Amino acid sequence: MPTTQPAALNPAAFTRFGDLLRFLRRRAQLTQRDLGIAVGYNFAQICRLEQGQRLPSRSTVESVFVPALDLEEAPEWAARLIELAEAARQARHETALAETLRHLPEPAAPLTTPAFDDLSPLEAIPEPAPNEVPRLQLVARLHARLVAERRVALCGMPGIGKTTLAAALAREYAETTPVFWLTFTAGVTTSVDVVVRQLARFLQDRGMVQVAPLLRAGLPDAALPLDRQVALLGAVLSHMAAGRTGRRTTPPLLCFDNAHLIQDDQEIVGFLRHLSATTNALLLLTSRETLHVLPGCPQVRLGGLERDEGLALIASLTGHAVVPAWASNLLEKTSGSPILLQLAVAELLEARIAPSDFIAQLAGQPQIASYLLETVRRHISPAAWGLLTLIAVFRQPIDLHAPALIELIQEADGAEALPAALDELSLRHLIDHPARARLHPLVRDYAYSALLTLPVHRRQLHRIAAEWSEQGLDDAVEASYHYCHAGDLADAVATLEDHVEQIGRRGQVFAAADMA
């Protein structure tokens, strides 16, 4: 029979996670095997949890153990279980820190002596731009994800505002908690030595003198091995979240801008993974590509400004109280990209042609389009560029997973590299959803203009688009349009003639007449 607990027993009576877990398991009338099945652990793992030999994360306790123990209606017990789990993990981090420090060599110089004369100053959080439009809802959503997940990657195309948004969130955090900011720059800060030293200096500036061995001058053979440096930084970061009185505070926020530059650097990737797995620090990364640096890290894709935000930015840039008539057209052409809007408005105000004509030719304006378009062309493979030009030929989103479309591509030009090309475009956020693939308007204009110098290839792509529009989309008018641009006028006319009734039912008569 289960042991009867004293009536006065309350959550505060328990001081160890394992003891409370055992009590709550028995209260729920579960054996260790029953609880293991409910939470996806084996019998031995539950034993180690109750004996204090293993510790689950806060998210695991909240999402798995609380429901399994029927604690949704007992918030005081759930809160105590979570609190003790966090306290036990913090105690383990403190022990690891003490053990790491115990094995460090005795300092040969004062703790405040920097190791490297060329150590660059700590990078400040970027200040708000003069015409920055607050994206309060996005900042709030990003904050919520960080609180829930502890690590978030903010991804998007160049100029979409990733750094601006991350900096806005970092400035909010900086009011109450330490914030570290590092921008990865190729050949400058993309080495693990720089990352370790900068983070060590950040910690030392906040009174964490334990990192002094990472900054101390000395002979090369006196330096700690990289794994010891990483372990020390991880332990000190964990210690940093506890105040001088031992009370828990908000964990530090570590921001890494342009993280796509270090995706292939195994040392930096390993370092970031260690910090993520062993500390409670919050990690915020920005990238032009989908990141694989931290497995399971939520990827938040950033799009352009909302309509009201974009119009507000244009009004601010022009200095007019009334939004210009051409603003909506420009907003659509740039997909709300803050940097493209700023570049375009500056050039448009100096242009000697009508705004509508200027916006129509935006992809050909080197001062504006090069920021986005040359980056696209320079950094993708020939196979990815070929797929991108095919998408540019279409005037509506297409399903790149459709077997019939893949067959058309294979028949025309082969599709052996299609999966890799599709992955590359998705990785670089040039398309969002392969099943509804469409390009940024400027990218589409740029890619299609490149086809004008390749008439045979352009007609071939239009032929694929025509056959897919007729077979896959069942859209005769669109198919006729593409047949025309493929130079197949007979097929263009025949397609309209064969679908007269369908065109009438769909209200496409005027469009068909224009095509004819």
XYZ file of C-alpha atoms in Angstrom:
516
model
C 0.000 0.000 0.000
C 1.255 3.511 -0.741
C 2.681 5.409 2.209
C 0.336 8.076 3.611
C 1.978 11.496 3.581
C 1.510 13.988 6.408
C -1.409 16.354 5.849
C 0.839 19.384 6.368
C 3.205 18.371 3.561
C 3.632 21.191 1.030
C 5.910 21.858 -1.962
C 8.362 23.921 0.101
C 9.082 20.869 2.278
C 11.091 19.349 -0.595
C 14.597 20.591 -1.280
C 15.828 17.988 -3.803
C 14.429 17.380 -7.273
C 14.739 13.595 -6.978
C 12.853 13.450 -3.678
C 9.997 15.536 -5.022
C 9.847 13.521 -8.252
C 9.600 10.286 -6.243
C 6.825 11.743 -4.060
C 4.818 13.038 -7.031
C 5.219 9.742 -8.883
C 3.890 7.806 -5.933
C 1.093 10.323 -5.411
C 0.050 9.700 -9.026
C 0.190 5.953 -8.255
C 2.817 5.318 -10.923
C 5.714 2.907 -10.811
C 9.091 3.983 -12.137
C 8.389 1.900 -15.225
C 4.944 3.556 -15.676
C 6.458 7.030 -15.465
C 9.262 6.043 -17.849
C 6.719 4.920 -20.456
C 4.727 8.149 -20.027
C 7.733 10.441 -20.549
C 9.710 8.320 -23.013
C 12.493 7.377 -20.567
C 13.596 3.893 -19.586
C 13.417 2.435 -16.068
C 17.095 3.136 -15.320
C 16.792 6.798 -16.315
C 13.901 7.349 -13.885
C 15.981 5.709 -11.141
C 18.887 8.064 -11.825
C 16.562 11.075 -11.810
C 15.184 10.176 -8.390
C 18.701 9.546 -7.075
C 19.942 12.923 -8.345
C 22.368 11.352 -10.814
C 20.615 12.808 -13.868
C 18.861 16.142 -14.416
C 16.238 17.034 -17.063
C 16.003 20.489 -18.613
C 13.340 22.983 -17.595
C 11.540 22.561 -20.923
C 11.440 18.765 -20.450
C 10.009 19.084 -16.947
C 7.374 21.569 -18.142
C 6.326 19.806 -21.331
C 6.725 16.134 -20.354
C 6.866 15.480 -16.613
C 4.184 17.943 -15.496
C 1.465 16.360 -17.713
C 2.633 12.824 -16.918
C 2.316 13.502 -13.185
C -1.113 15.184 -13.569
C 0.189 18.509 -12.254
C -1.760 20.816 -14.599
C -4.297 21.352 -11.839
C -1.624 21.635 -9.137
C 0.454 24.633 -10.242
C 2.233 24.986 -6.889
C 3.660 21.448 -7.153
C 4.550 21.935 -10.837
C 6.325 25.213 -10.062
C 8.322 23.611 -7.232
C 9.363 20.680 -9.426
C 10.597 23.075 -12.119
C 12.335 25.264 -9.538
C 14.222 22.318 -8.018
C 15.235 21.032 -11.465
C 16.740 24.422 -12.318
C 18.418 24.709 -8.905
C 19.998 21.271 -9.316
C 21.317 22.145 -12.793
C 22.713 25.423 -11.447
C 24.453 23.560 -8.618
C 25.982 21.183 -11.134
C 27.238 24.136 -13.208
C 28.795 25.650 -10.057
C 30.540 22.367 -9.324
C 31.827 22.162 -12.890
C 33.112 25.743 -12.636
C 34.955 25.008 -9.388
C 36.462 21.864 -10.874
C 37.564 23.711 -14.011
C 39.153 26.521 -11.998
C 40.887 24.036 -9.680
C 42.853 22.592 -12.584
C 43.889 25.912 -14.105
C 47.558 26.908 -13.923
C 48.470 29.600 -11.420
C 48.359 33.059 -13.043
C 51.755 34.470 -13.897
C 50.386 38.005 -14.019
C 47.642 40.031 -12.349
C 44.154 38.849 -13.276
C 43.379 42.066 -15.078
C 46.358 41.854 -17.448
C 45.140 41.303 -21.019
C 46.853 38.579 -23.015
C 46.848 40.192 -26.431
C 48.018 43.706 -27.193
C 45.902 43.703 -30.361
C 42.656 42.701 -28.611
C 39.990 44.786 -30.325
C 37.366 46.656 -28.288
C 34.115 44.906 -27.510
C 31.510 45.539 -30.168
C 28.536 47.661 -29.117
C 24.950 46.829 -29.946
C 24.107 48.710 -33.178
C 22.298 51.974 -32.590
C 18.875 52.627 -34.210
C 19.034 53.934 -37.774
C 17.826 57.530 -38.307
C 14.673 56.390 -40.143
C 14.197 53.052 -38.415
C 10.570 51.917 -38.204
C 9.858 50.112 -34.898
C 8.624 46.568 -35.526
C 7.191 46.110 -32.064
C 5.113 43.011 -32.772
C 8.082 41.200 -34.300
C 10.340 42.164 -31.396
C 7.730 40.848 -28.942
C 7.394 37.567 -30.872
C 11.155 37.154 -31.033
C 11.423 37.801 -27.300
C 8.778 35.153 -26.605
C 10.646 32.599 -28.727
C 13.900 33.337 -26.900
C 12.264 32.895 -23.507
C 10.695 29.606 -24.576
C 13.538 28.137 -26.664
C 16.693 29.875 -25.308
C 18.160 30.043 -28.820
C 16.762 31.515 -32.014
C 18.125 32.066 -35.521
C 16.702 35.076 -37.374
C 17.013 34.398 -41.123
C 16.199 36.281 -44.304
C 17.484 37.829 -47.503
C 20.086 40.633 -47.488
C 18.655 44.002 -46.465
C 15.454 42.628 -44.936
C 16.285 44.044 -41.478
C 17.642 41.066 -39.522
C 20.406 43.003 -37.771
C 18.079 45.926 -37.080
C 15.487 43.689 -35.451
C 18.063 41.729 -33.441
C 19.652 44.964 -32.240
C 16.266 46.341 -31.148
C 15.690 43.233 -29.041
C 19.265 43.324 -27.690
C 18.839 46.938 -26.552
C 15.726 45.941 -24.617
C 17.597 43.102 -22.919
C 20.570 45.351 -22.153
C 18.414 47.384 -19.751
C 18.280 44.471 -17.311
C 20.858 41.861 -18.339
C 24.367 41.651 -19.872
C 24.372 41.485 -23.679
C 27.286 40.339 -25.827
C 27.296 41.316 -29.515
C 29.670 40.026 -32.181
C 29.383 40.553 -35.934
C 31.086 37.833 -37.941
C 33.245 39.387 -40.671
C 35.089 37.171 -43.121
C 38.815 37.071 -42.344
C 38.442 39.308 -39.273
C 36.214 37.719 -36.646
C 35.490 34.325 -38.205
C 37.954 32.359 -36.059
C 37.343 30.543 -32.790
C 40.284 32.380 -31.174
C 38.630 35.755 -31.749
C 35.259 34.516 -30.501
C 36.788 33.032 -27.341
C 38.842 36.127 -26.550
C 36.006 38.563 -27.153
C 33.604 36.555 -25.030
C 36.240 36.227 -22.300
C 36.780 39.978 -22.307
C 33.017 40.520 -22.115
C 32.861 38.300 -19.020
C 35.917 39.862 -17.383
C 34.483 43.366 -17.870
C 31.519 42.181 -15.797
C 33.609 41.010 -12.898
C 34.064 37.361 -13.889
C 37.812 37.244 -13.172
C 37.891 33.459 -13.604
C 38.397 33.996 -17.360
C 41.727 35.788 -16.840
C 43.751 32.759 -18.068
C 42.133 33.247 -21.475
C 43.400 36.845 -21.650
C 46.760 36.563 -19.933
C 49.970 37.191 -21.860
C 52.475 34.364 -21.981
C 54.263 31.836 -24.105
C 52.201 29.917 -26.682
C 52.770 26.589 -24.894
C 51.264 28.065 -21.723
C 47.899 28.602 -23.400
C 45.009 26.370 -22.425
C 43.870 23.787 -24.983
C 40.751 24.824 -26.871
C 38.523 22.305 -25.102
C 39.620 23.695 -21.713
C 38.971 27.260 -22.903
C 35.493 26.288 -24.064
C 34.762 24.471 -20.801
C 35.913 27.460 -18.756
C 33.783 29.937 -20.714
C 30.756 27.675 -20.430
C 31.176 27.299 -16.685
C 31.665 31.040 -16.141
C 28.622 31.893 -18.270
C 26.527 29.552 -16.138
C 27.927 31.134 -12.984
C 27.189 34.619 -14.324
C 23.405 34.052 -14.201
C 23.609 33.785 -10.395
C 24.021 37.072 -8.505
C 26.443 37.664 -5.677
C 23.809 36.457 -3.207
C 23.205 33.294 -5.224
C 19.798 34.402 -6.475
C 19.061 33.602 -10.102
C 18.996 36.484 -12.536
C 18.158 36.800 -16.224
C 20.693 34.762 -18.238
C 23.083 36.772 -20.440
C 22.153 37.273 -24.093
C 24.793 36.376 -26.697
C 24.153 37.824 -30.161
C 26.049 36.625 -33.246
C 25.371 38.590 -36.440
C 26.070 37.134 -39.921
C 26.245 33.584 -38.578
C 26.026 32.161 -42.112
C 29.735 32.994 -42.447
C 30.748 30.361 -39.863
C 28.453 27.490 -40.868
C 31.406 25.487 -42.184
C 33.817 26.341 -39.356
C 33.675 23.243 -37.164
C 35.557 24.852 -34.263
C 33.175 27.811 -33.929
C 30.150 25.600 -34.542
C 31.343 23.195 -31.849
C 31.922 26.110 -29.473
C 28.411 27.482 -29.981
C 26.893 24.029 -29.560
C 28.774 23.587 -26.287
C 27.474 26.915 -24.961
C 23.942 26.016 -26.013
C 24.065 22.575 -24.378
C 25.861 23.404 -21.128
C 24.811 26.942 -20.193
C 21.568 28.814 -19.694
C 22.752 31.741 -21.838
C 20.334 32.983 -24.484
C 21.660 32.766 -28.061
C 20.381 35.011 -30.860
C 21.857 34.548 -34.334
C 21.175 36.297 -37.636
C 21.855 34.728 -41.016
C 21.188 35.094 -44.728
C 20.853 31.323 -44.881
C 18.956 28.690 -42.961
C 21.342 27.721 -40.156
C 22.477 24.247 -39.199
C 24.838 25.513 -36.511
C 22.592 24.494 -33.590
C 20.494 21.365 -34.176
C 16.868 21.994 -33.315
C 17.346 25.763 -33.129
C 14.117 27.543 -34.172
C 14.530 29.362 -37.501
C 12.502 32.571 -37.640
C 12.252 33.803 -41.223
C 12.021 37.567 -41.490
C 9.980 39.082 -44.303
C 9.627 42.680 -45.428
C 7.861 45.512 -43.657
C 4.109 45.370 -43.268
C 2.200 47.798 -45.480
C 1.680 50.432 -42.776
C 5.319 50.123 -41.663
C 6.595 50.465 -45.234
C 4.419 53.490 -45.961
C 5.568 55.098 -42.717
C 9.210 54.581 -43.734
C 8.618 56.074 -47.196
C 6.853 59.090 -45.686
C 9.767 59.575 -43.283
C 12.360 59.299 -46.061
C 10.557 61.798 -48.319
C 9.810 64.189 -45.471
C 6.191 64.498 -46.623
C 3.222 64.373 -44.286
C 1.219 62.668 -47.044
C 2.396 59.340 -48.434
C 3.329 59.745 -52.135
C 1.042 58.172 -54.740
C 3.829 55.888 -55.958
C 4.573 54.497 -52.478
C 2.397 51.381 -52.766
C 3.970 50.433 -56.093
C 7.478 50.815 -54.673
C 6.540 48.825 -51.581
C 5.325 45.955 -53.759
C 8.393 46.065 -56.014
C 10.807 45.858 -53.062
C 8.676 43.421 -51.026
C 9.025 45.819 -48.122
C 12.811 45.421 -47.801
C 13.927 48.332 -45.562
C 17.340 48.753 -47.201
C 15.937 48.605 -50.748
C 13.253 51.134 -49.835
C 15.849 53.535 -48.462
C 18.118 53.177 -51.494
C 15.215 53.483 -53.938
C 13.656 56.555 -52.338
C 17.016 58.353 -52.258
C 17.550 57.701 -55.979
C 13.934 58.349 -56.918
C 13.956 61.824 -55.376
C 16.930 62.691 -57.605
C 15.630 60.951 -60.741
C 14.594 62.976 -63.778
C 11.984 60.495 -64.953
C 8.478 59.779 -63.737
C 8.352 57.741 -60.488
C 6.290 55.019 -62.187
C 8.943 54.584 -64.899
C 11.754 54.607 -62.341
C 10.057 51.915 -60.242
C 9.366 49.772 -63.321
C 13.106 49.852 -64.123
C 14.216 49.270 -60.530
C 16.004 45.980 -61.259
C 18.241 47.832 -63.708
C 19.250 50.550 -61.249
C 22.743 49.450 -60.145
C 22.801 51.708 -57.065
C 19.770 49.871 -55.721
C 19.604 46.397 -57.165
C 23.272 45.486 -56.810
C 22.922 45.205 -53.023
C 20.578 42.282 -53.456
C 21.006 40.972 -56.972
C 24.772 40.743 -57.358
C 24.865 38.893 -54.037
C 22.341 36.436 -55.462
C 24.202 35.797 -58.732
C 27.645 35.628 -57.155
C 26.883 33.162 -54.387
C 24.687 30.488 -55.963
C 25.686 27.535 -58.106
C 24.957 27.330 -61.868
C 22.285 24.692 -61.211
C 20.542 26.926 -58.659
C 20.748 29.881 -61.044
C 19.173 27.773 -63.798
C 16.263 26.828 -61.547
C 15.892 30.437 -60.452
C 15.589 31.606 -64.080
C 12.894 28.989 -64.692
C 10.892 30.308 -61.723
C 11.403 33.847 -63.070
C 9.635 32.895 -66.306
C 6.399 32.076 -64.468
C 4.002 34.843 -63.504
C 2.480 32.985 -60.551
C 3.744 30.661 -57.773
C 4.552 27.127 -58.942
C 4.845 23.752 -57.248
C 8.429 22.575 -57.714
C 7.546 19.217 -56.162
C 4.976 18.419 -58.874
C 6.089 15.217 -60.672
C 4.705 16.401 -64.038
C 6.712 19.643 -63.862
C 9.859 17.740 -62.919
C 9.322 15.499 -65.952
C 9.036 18.549 -68.221
C 12.320 19.889 -66.847
C 13.987 16.521 -67.313
C 12.834 16.276 -70.902
C 14.117 19.772 -71.673
C 17.402 20.051 -69.836
C 17.802 17.212 -67.350
C 16.985 17.432 -63.671
C 19.787 15.494 -61.984
C 20.833 18.585 -60.012
C 17.262 19.738 -59.339
C 17.022 18.560 -55.672
C 20.330 20.202 -54.743
C 19.404 23.400 -56.610
C 16.044 23.524 -54.846
C 17.711 23.047 -51.458
C 20.166 25.842 -52.257
C 17.453 28.349 -53.179
C 15.554 27.462 -50.010
C 18.704 27.666 -47.885
C 19.392 31.205 -49.133
C 15.730 32.212 -48.721
C 15.350 33.004 -52.408
C 12.166 30.934 -52.249
C 10.121 30.268 -49.120
C 7.919 27.313 -49.975
C 8.940 24.985 -52.843
C 5.298 23.960 -53.250
C 4.405 27.646 -53.866
C 7.697 28.957 -55.214
C 7.915 32.590 -56.176
C 10.751 35.104 -56.257
C 11.280 38.547 -54.796
C 10.013 40.927 -57.525
C 13.454 42.479 -58.080
C 15.126 39.081 -58.220
C 12.560 37.932 -60.778
C 13.078 41.025 -62.946
C 16.857 40.669 -62.694
C 16.864 36.968 -63.570
C 14.459 37.414 -66.472
C 16.460 40.321 -67.879
C 19.514 38.034 -67.882
C 17.562 35.654 -70.149
C 17.110 38.348 -72.782
C 20.677 37.731 -73.932
C 19.969 33.987 -74.198
C 16.967 33.822 -76.575
C 17.119 30.080 -77.265
C 17.256 29.195 -73.582
C 14.550 31.752 -72.756
C 12.180 30.247 -75.330
C 12.912 26.780 -73.962
C 11.934 27.886 -70.442
C 8.759 29.530 -71.723
C 7.910 26.258 -73.507
C 8.178 24.410 -70.170
C 6.009 27.079 -68.536
C 3.439 26.832 -71.347
C 3.091 23.064 -71.120
C 2.881 23.175 -67.333
C 0.288 25.976 -67.407
C -1.830 23.918 -69.794
C -1.375 20.494 -68.175
C -0.675 21.207 -64.513
C -2.524 24.486 -63.937
C -5.284 23.981 -66.510
C -4.941 27.658 -67.449
C -5.273 28.106 -71.222
C -4.717 31.869 -71.219
C -1.490 31.593 -69.245
C -0.359 28.708 -71.455
C -1.044 30.801 -74.562
C 1.036 33.649 -73.109
C 4.022 31.354 -72.629
C 3.611 29.717 -76.056
C 3.785 33.209 -77.584
C 7.029 33.981 -75.714
C 8.382 30.593 -76.753
C 7.833 31.605 -80.371
C 5.137 28.936 -80.895
C 2.339 31.149 -82.219
C 0.382 28.245 -83.735
C 0.245 26.487 -80.338
C -0.710 29.764 -78.679
C -3.742 30.177 -80.958
C -4.686 26.492 -80.827
C -4.663 26.534 -77.008
C -7.157 29.406 -76.932
C -9.385 27.757 -79.557
C -9.419 24.421 -77.720
C -10.547 26.016 -74.436
C -13.105 28.604 -75.566
C -15.895 27.371 -73.265
C -13.568 27.103 -70.275
C -12.248 30.629 -70.877
C -15.792 31.959 -70.963
C -16.781 30.199 -67.727
C -13.757 31.609 -65.937
C -14.324 35.183 -67.046
C -11.053 35.278 -68.989
C -12.557 36.451 -72.272
C -10.925 39.882 -72.259
C -7.544 38.403 -71.266
C -7.844 35.879 -74.091
C -8.810 38.617 -76.540
C -5.753 40.632 -75.573
C -3.623 37.538 -76.052
C -5.138 36.891 -79.498
